[in-house]
Amino acid sequence: MREFDQKAIDASFAECDILTNCRQYPKDEAPAAYKDFEEVLRSMKGAGLASEVARLRARFVIEDSDKADD
């Protein structure tokens, strides 16, 4: 978490028109905090645990209706 730059995180989400009700986007939700999707999918396929049937893109996500917690 210390390596993530808050301004860069906020800017990257603004570029993609991602909105949040927080003044700063949570660092633990930054794209760099997640594993590489392609690598996870490749290893799951290789282990015979999953197969890809579709790729979807989220248009919006609503986590809750509470006021900003920051």
PDB file of N, CA and C in Angstrom, residues 27-61:
ATOM      1  N   LYS A  27      -6.983   2.812  -1.704  1.00  0.00           N
ATOM      2  CA  LYS A  27      -5.789   2.191  -2.284  1.00  0.00           C
ATOM      3  C   LYS A  27      -5.950   0.693  -2.463  1.00  0.00           C
ATOM      4  N   ASP A  28      -6.711   0.041  -1.583  1.00  0.00           N
ATOM      5  CA  ASP A  28      -6.861  -1.407  -1.717  1.00  0.00           C
ATOM      6  C   ASP A  28      -7.752  -1.796  -2.886  1.00  0.00           C
ATOM      7  N   GLU A  29      -8.361  -0.827  -3.547  1.00  0.00           N
ATOM      8  CA  GLU A  29      -9.162  -1.086  -4.740  1.00  0.00           C
ATOM      9  C   GLU A  29      -8.432  -0.684  -6.021  1.00  0.00           C
ATOM     10  N   ALA A  30      -7.223  -0.206  -5.897  1.00  0.00           N
ATOM     11  CA  ALA A  30      -6.444   0.192  -7.068  1.00  0.00           C
ATOM     12  C   ALA A  30      -6.172  -1.022  -7.946  1.00  0.00           C
ATOM     13  N   PRO A  31      -6.162  -0.839  -9.261  1.00  0.00           N
ATOM     14  CA  PRO A  31      -5.903  -1.971 -10.162  1.00  0.00           C
ATOM     15  C   PRO A  31      -4.630  -2.742  -9.817  1.00  0.00           C
ATOM     16  N   ALA A  32      -3.594  -2.050  -9.359  1.00  0.00           N
ATOM     17  CA  ALA A  32      -2.331  -2.719  -9.037  1.00  0.00           C
ATOM     18  C   ALA A  32      -2.435  -3.612  -7.797  1.00  0.00           C
ATOM     19  N   ALA A  33      -3.512  -3.468  -7.034  1.00  0.00           N
ATOM     20  CA  ALA A  33      -3.688  -4.294  -5.837  1.00  0.00           C
ATOM     21  C   ALA A  33      -4.224  -5.683  -6.182  1.00  0.00           C
ATOM     22  N   TYR A  34      -4.631  -5.879  -7.416  1.00  0.00           N
ATOM     23  CA  TYR A  34      -5.219  -7.151  -7.833  1.00  0.00           C
ATOM     24  C   TYR A  34      -4.232  -7.977  -8.644  1.00  0.00           C
ATOM     25  N   LYS A  35      -4.443  -9.286  -8.654  1.00  0.00           N
ATOM     26  CA  LYS A  35      -3.628 -10.168  -9.482  1.00  0.00           C
ATOM     27  C   LYS A  35      -3.970  -9.935 -10.944  1.00  0.00           C
ATOM     28  N   ASP A  36      -3.021 -10.235 -11.820  1.00  0.00           N
ATOM     29  CA  ASP A  36      -3.235 -10.109 -13.254  1.00  0.00           C
ATOM     30  C   ASP A  36      -4.290 -11.123 -13.700  1.00  0.00           C
ATOM     31  N   PHE A  37      -5.389 -10.642 -14.263  1.00  0.00           N
ATOM     32  CA  PHE A  37      -6.501 -11.513 -14.643  1.00  0.00           C
ATOM     33  C   PHE A  37      -6.078 -12.580 -15.643  1.00  0.00           C
ATOM     34  N   GLU A  38      -5.315 -12.196 -16.652  1.00  0.00           N
ATOM     35  CA  GLU A  38      -4.900 -13.153 -17.690  1.00  0.00           C
ATOM     36  C   GLU A  38      -4.079 -14.288 -17.086  1.00  0.00           C
ATOM     37  N   GLU A  39      -3.207 -13.962 -16.147  1.00  0.00           N
ATOM     38  CA  GLU A  39      -2.378 -14.984 -15.502  1.00  0.00           C
ATOM     39  C   GLU A  39      -3.231 -15.923 -14.649  1.00  0.00           C
ATOM     40  N   VAL A  40      -4.182 -15.377 -13.916  1.00  0.00           N
ATOM     41  CA  VAL A  40      -5.079 -16.209 -13.096  1.00  0.00           C
ATOM     42  C   VAL A  40      -5.893 -17.132 -13.993  1.00  0.00           C
ATOM     43  N   LEU A  41      -6.452 -16.593 -15.071  1.00  0.00           N
ATOM     44  CA  LEU A  41      -7.253 -17.398 -15.991  1.00  0.00           C
ATOM     45  C   LEU A  41      -6.412 -18.501 -16.627  1.00  0.00           C
ATOM     46  N   ARG A  42      -5.201 -18.151 -17.043  1.00  0.00           N
ATOM     47  CA  ARG A  42      -4.304 -19.135 -17.667  1.00  0.00           C
ATOM     48  C   ARG A  42      -3.991 -20.280 -16.693  1.00  0.00           C
ATOM     49  N   SER A  43      -3.724 -19.944 -15.432  1.00  0.00           N
ATOM     50  CA  SER A  43      -3.394 -20.997 -14.468  1.00  0.00           C
ATOM     51  C   SER A  43      -4.625 -21.839 -14.126  1.00  0.00           C
ATOM     52  N   MET A  44      -5.794 -21.227 -14.076  1.00  0.00           N
ATOM     53  CA  MET A  44      -7.024 -21.981 -13.799  1.00  0.00           C
ATOM     54  C   MET A  44      -7.334 -22.940 -14.943  1.00  0.00           C
ATOM     55  N   LYS A  45      -7.179 -22.465 -16.175  1.00  0.00           N
ATOM     56  CA  LYS A  45      -7.393 -23.336 -17.341  1.00  0.00           C
ATOM     57  C   LYS A  45      -6.379 -24.477 -17.348  1.00  0.00           C
ATOM     58  N   GLY A  46      -5.112 -24.133 -17.088  1.00  0.00           N
ATOM     59  CA  GLY A  46      -4.046 -25.127 -17.097  1.00  0.00           C
ATOM     60  C   GLY A  46      -4.243 -26.217 -16.062  1.00  0.00           C
ATOM     61  N   ALA A  47      -4.842 -25.869 -14.938  1.00  0.00           N
ATOM     62  CA  ALA A  47      -5.089 -26.846 -13.872  1.00  0.00           C
ATOM     63  C   ALA A  47      -6.394 -27.599 -14.090  1.00  0.00           C
ATOM     64  N   GLY A  48      -7.131 -27.245 -15.142  1.00  0.00           N
ATOM     65  CA  GLY A  48      -8.404 -27.909 -15.424  1.00  0.00           C
ATOM     66  C   GLY A  48      -9.515 -27.522 -14.453  1.00  0.00           C
ATOM     67  N   LEU A  49      -9.368 -26.373 -13.814  1.00  0.00           N
ATOM     68  CA  LEU A  49     -10.360 -25.936 -12.831  1.00  0.00           C
ATOM     69  C   LEU A  49     -11.431 -25.012 -13.409  1.00  0.00           C
ATOM     70  N   ALA A  50     -11.176 -24.471 -14.600  1.00  0.00           N
ATOM     71  CA  ALA A  50     -12.134 -23.526 -15.180  1.00  0.00           C
ATOM     72  C   ALA A  50     -11.957 -23.466 -16.685  1.00  0.00           C
ATOM     73  N   SER A  51     -12.987 -22.989 -17.341  1.00  0.00           N
ATOM     74  CA  SER A  51     -12.899 -22.699 -18.772  1.00  0.00           C
ATOM     75  C   SER A  51     -13.603 -21.365 -19.011  1.00  0.00           C
ATOM     76  N   GLU A  52     -13.094 -20.625 -19.960  1.00  0.00           N
ATOM     77  CA  GLU A  52     -13.657 -19.308 -20.255  1.00  0.00           C
ATOM     78  C   GLU A  52     -14.869 -19.471 -21.159  1.00  0.00           C
ATOM     79  N   VAL A  53     -15.983 -18.877 -20.773  1.00  0.00           N
ATOM     80  CA  VAL A  53     -17.192 -18.954 -21.593  1.00  0.00           C
ATOM     81  C   VAL A  53     -17.625 -17.585 -22.092  1.00  0.00           C
ATOM     82  N   ALA A  54     -17.216 -16.514 -21.418  1.00  0.00           N
ATOM     83  CA  ALA A  54     -17.586 -15.158 -21.839  1.00  0.00           C
ATOM     84  C   ALA A  54     -16.690 -14.141 -21.147  1.00  0.00           C
ATOM     85  N   ARG A  55     -16.606 -12.964 -21.727  1.00  0.00           N
ATOM     86  CA  ARG A  55     -15.919 -11.830 -21.096  1.00  0.00           C
ATOM     87  C   ARG A  55     -16.917 -10.686 -21.028  1.00  0.00           C
ATOM     88  N   LEU A  56     -17.072 -10.157 -19.842  1.00  0.00           N
ATOM     89  CA  LEU A  56     -18.027  -9.085 -19.620  1.00  0.00           C
ATOM     90  C   LEU A  56     -17.310  -7.844 -19.117  1.00  0.00           C
ATOM     91  N   ARG A  57     -17.899  -6.689 -19.344  1.00  0.00           N
ATOM     92  CA  ARG A  57     -17.360  -5.429 -18.830  1.00  0.00           C
ATOM     93  C   ARG A  57     -18.400  -4.814 -17.920  1.00  0.00           C
ATOM     94  N   ALA A  58     -17.987  -4.469 -16.733  1.00  0.00           N
ATOM     95  CA  ALA A  58     -18.910  -3.820 -15.790  1.00  0.00           C
ATOM     96  C   ALA A  58     -19.216  -2.412 -16.278  1.00  0.00           C
ATOM     97  N   ARG A  59     -20.469  -2.040 -16.246  1.00  0.00           N
ATOM     98  CA  ARG A  59     -20.876  -0.682 -16.610  1.00  0.00           C
ATOM     99  C   ARG A  59     -21.010   0.181 -15.367  1.00  0.00           C
ATOM    100  N   PHE A  60     -21.452  -0.415 -14.281  1.00  0.00           N
ATOM    101  CA  PHE A  60     -21.468   0.277 -13.000  1.00  0.00           C
ATOM    102  C   PHE A  60     -21.591  -0.735 -11.884  1.00  0.00           C
ATOM    103  N   VAL A  61     -21.105  -0.367 -10.717  1.00  0.00           N
ATOM    104  CA  VAL A  61     -21.166  -1.216  -9.529  1.00  0.00           C
ATOM    105  C   VAL A  61     -21.640  -0.347  -8.378  1.00  0.00           C
TER     106      VAL A  61
END
